[in-house]
PDB file of C-alpha atoms in Angstrom:
ATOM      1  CA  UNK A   1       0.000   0.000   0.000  1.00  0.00           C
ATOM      2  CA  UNK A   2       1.463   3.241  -0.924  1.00  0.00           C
ATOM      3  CA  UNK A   3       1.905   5.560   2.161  1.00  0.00           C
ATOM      4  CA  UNK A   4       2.075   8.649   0.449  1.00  0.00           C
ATOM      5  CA  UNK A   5       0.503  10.849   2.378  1.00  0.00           C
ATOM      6  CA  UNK A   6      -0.974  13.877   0.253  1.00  0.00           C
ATOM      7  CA  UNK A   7      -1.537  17.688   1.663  1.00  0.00           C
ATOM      8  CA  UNK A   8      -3.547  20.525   0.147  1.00  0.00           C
ATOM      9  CA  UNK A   9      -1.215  23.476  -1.859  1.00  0.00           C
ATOM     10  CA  UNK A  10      -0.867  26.542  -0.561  1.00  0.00           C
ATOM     11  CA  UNK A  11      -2.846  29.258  -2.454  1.00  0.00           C
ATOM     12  CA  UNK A  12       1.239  30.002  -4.058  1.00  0.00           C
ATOM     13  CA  UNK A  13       1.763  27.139  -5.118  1.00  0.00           C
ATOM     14  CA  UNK A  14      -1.411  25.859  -6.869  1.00  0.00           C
ATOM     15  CA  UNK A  15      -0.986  25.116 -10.639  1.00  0.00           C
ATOM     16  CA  UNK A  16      -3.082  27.994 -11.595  1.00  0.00           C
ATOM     17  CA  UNK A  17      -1.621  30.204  -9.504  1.00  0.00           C
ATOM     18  CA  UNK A  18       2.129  29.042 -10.393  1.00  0.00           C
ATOM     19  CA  UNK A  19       1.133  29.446 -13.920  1.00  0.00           C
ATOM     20  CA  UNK A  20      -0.216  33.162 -13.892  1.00  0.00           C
ATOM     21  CA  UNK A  21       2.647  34.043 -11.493  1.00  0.00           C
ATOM     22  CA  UNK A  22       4.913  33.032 -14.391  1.00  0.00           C
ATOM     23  CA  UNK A  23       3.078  35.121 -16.872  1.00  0.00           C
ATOM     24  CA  UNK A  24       3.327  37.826 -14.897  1.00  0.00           C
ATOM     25  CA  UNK A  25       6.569  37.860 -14.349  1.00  0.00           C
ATOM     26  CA  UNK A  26       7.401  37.020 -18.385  1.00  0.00           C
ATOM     27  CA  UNK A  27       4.931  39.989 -19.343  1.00  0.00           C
ATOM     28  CA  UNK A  28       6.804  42.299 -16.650  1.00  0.00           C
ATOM     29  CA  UNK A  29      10.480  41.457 -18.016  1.00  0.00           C
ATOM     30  CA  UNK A  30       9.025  42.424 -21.362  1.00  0.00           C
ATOM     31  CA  UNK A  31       8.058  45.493 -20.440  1.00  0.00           C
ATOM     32  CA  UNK A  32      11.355  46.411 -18.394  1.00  0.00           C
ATOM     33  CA  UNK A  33      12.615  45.055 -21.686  1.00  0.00           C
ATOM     34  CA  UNK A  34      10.840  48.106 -23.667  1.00  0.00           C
ATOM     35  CA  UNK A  35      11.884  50.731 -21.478  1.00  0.00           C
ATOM     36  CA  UNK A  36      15.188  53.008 -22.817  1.00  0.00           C
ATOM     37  CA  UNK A  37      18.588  51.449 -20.967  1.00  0.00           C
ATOM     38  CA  UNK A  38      18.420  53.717 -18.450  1.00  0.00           C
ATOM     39  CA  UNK A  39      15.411  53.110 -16.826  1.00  0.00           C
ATOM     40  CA  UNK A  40      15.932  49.442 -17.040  1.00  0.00           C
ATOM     41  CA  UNK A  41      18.881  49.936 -15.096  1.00  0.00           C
ATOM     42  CA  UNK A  42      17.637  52.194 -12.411  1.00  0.00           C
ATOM     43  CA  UNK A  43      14.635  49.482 -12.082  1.00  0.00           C
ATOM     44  CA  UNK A  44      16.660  46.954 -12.035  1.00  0.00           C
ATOM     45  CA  UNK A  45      19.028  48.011  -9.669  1.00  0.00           C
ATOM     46  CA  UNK A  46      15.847  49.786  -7.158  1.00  0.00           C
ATOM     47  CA  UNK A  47      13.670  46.455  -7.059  1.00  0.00           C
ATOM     48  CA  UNK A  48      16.613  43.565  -7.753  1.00  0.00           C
ATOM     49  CA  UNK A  49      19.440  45.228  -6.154  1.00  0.00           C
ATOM     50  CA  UNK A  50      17.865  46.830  -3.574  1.00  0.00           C
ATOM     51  CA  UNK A  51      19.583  50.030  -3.768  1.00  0.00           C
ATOM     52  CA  UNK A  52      18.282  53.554  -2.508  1.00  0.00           C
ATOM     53  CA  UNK A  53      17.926  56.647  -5.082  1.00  0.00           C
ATOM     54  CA  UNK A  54      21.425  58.163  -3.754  1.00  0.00           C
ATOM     55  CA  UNK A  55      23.270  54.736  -4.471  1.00  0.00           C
ATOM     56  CA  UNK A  56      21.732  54.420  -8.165  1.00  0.00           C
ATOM     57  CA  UNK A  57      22.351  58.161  -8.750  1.00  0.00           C
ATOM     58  CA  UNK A  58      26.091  57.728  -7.740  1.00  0.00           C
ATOM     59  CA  UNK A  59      26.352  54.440  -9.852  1.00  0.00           C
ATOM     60  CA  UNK A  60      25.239  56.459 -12.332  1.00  0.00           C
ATOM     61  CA  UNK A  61      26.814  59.319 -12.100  1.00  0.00           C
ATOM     62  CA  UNK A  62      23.839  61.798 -11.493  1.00  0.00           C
ATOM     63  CA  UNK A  63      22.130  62.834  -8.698  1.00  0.00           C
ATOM     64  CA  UNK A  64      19.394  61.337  -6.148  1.00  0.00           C
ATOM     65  CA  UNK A  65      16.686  63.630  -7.989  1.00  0.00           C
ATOM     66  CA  UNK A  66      17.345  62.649 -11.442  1.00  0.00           C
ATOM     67  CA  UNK A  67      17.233  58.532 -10.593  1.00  0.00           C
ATOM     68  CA  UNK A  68      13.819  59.476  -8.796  1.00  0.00           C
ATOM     69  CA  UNK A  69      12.510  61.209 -11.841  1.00  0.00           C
ATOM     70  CA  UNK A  70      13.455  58.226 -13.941  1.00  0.00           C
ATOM     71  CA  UNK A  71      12.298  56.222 -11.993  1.00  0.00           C
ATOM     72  CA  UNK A  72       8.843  57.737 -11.256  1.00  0.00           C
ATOM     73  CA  UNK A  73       8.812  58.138 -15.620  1.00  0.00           C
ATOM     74  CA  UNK A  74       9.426  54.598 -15.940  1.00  0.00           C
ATOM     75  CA  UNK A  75       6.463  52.674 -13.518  1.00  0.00           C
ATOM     76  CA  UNK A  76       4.055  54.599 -15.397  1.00  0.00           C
ATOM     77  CA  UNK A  77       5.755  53.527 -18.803  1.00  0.00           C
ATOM     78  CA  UNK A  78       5.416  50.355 -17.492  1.00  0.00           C
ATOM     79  CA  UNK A  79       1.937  51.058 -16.052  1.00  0.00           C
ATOM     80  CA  UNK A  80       0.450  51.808 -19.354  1.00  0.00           C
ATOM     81  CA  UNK A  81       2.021  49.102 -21.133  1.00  0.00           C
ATOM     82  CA  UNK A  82       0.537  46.565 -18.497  1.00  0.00           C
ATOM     83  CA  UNK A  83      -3.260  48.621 -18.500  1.00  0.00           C
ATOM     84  CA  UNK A  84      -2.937  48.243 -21.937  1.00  0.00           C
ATOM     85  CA  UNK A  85      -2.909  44.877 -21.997  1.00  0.00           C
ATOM     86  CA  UNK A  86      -5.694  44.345 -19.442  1.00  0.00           C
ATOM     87  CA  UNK A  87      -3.251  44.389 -16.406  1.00  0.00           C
ATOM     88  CA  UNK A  88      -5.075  47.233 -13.895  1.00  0.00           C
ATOM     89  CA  UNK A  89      -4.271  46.372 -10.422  1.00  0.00           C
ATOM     90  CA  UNK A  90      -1.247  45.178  -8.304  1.00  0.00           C
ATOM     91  CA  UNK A  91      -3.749  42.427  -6.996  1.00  0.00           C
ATOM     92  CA  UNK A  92      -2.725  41.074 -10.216  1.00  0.00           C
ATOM     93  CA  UNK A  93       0.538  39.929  -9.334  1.00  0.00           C
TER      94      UNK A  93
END
């Protein structure tokens, strides 16, 4: 007799859920994708790396105000590429 013993998945890691969490996160690296290099970086670096406005800006070689105007330019880039194609809320991912 197998003694498998089977539990319920957490909401996170039901197949449907997997499966639209891996959309997501293919139709988000798209749209980083379209952005100019720049703002790619300074997402990149704010949401993978962790790193504060000041650190970008002196990566970068400008200052704290410019990454933060980039960065504010680029979510809503990003946020009308995603409304555009049907993505409206944050619930979403």
């Amino acid at each position: 007799r197998d003694r498998t013993m089977e539990f319920p998945a957490t909401p996170e890691f039901q197949p449907d859920r997997m499966c639209q969490h891996r959309q997501l996160q293919v139709t988000l690296a798209r749209v980083i994708g379209s952005l100019p290099k720049r703002y790619q970086k300074v997402v990149f670096l704010y949401y993978t790396n962790e790193m504060t406005m000041k650190e970008i800006g002196e990566v970068m070689g400008v200052n704290e105000s410019r990454i933060s105007q980039i960065h504010k330019t680029a979510l809503k880039k990003m946020a009308t590429v995603l409304q555009s194609e049907g993505i409206n809320s944050v619930e979403a991912i």
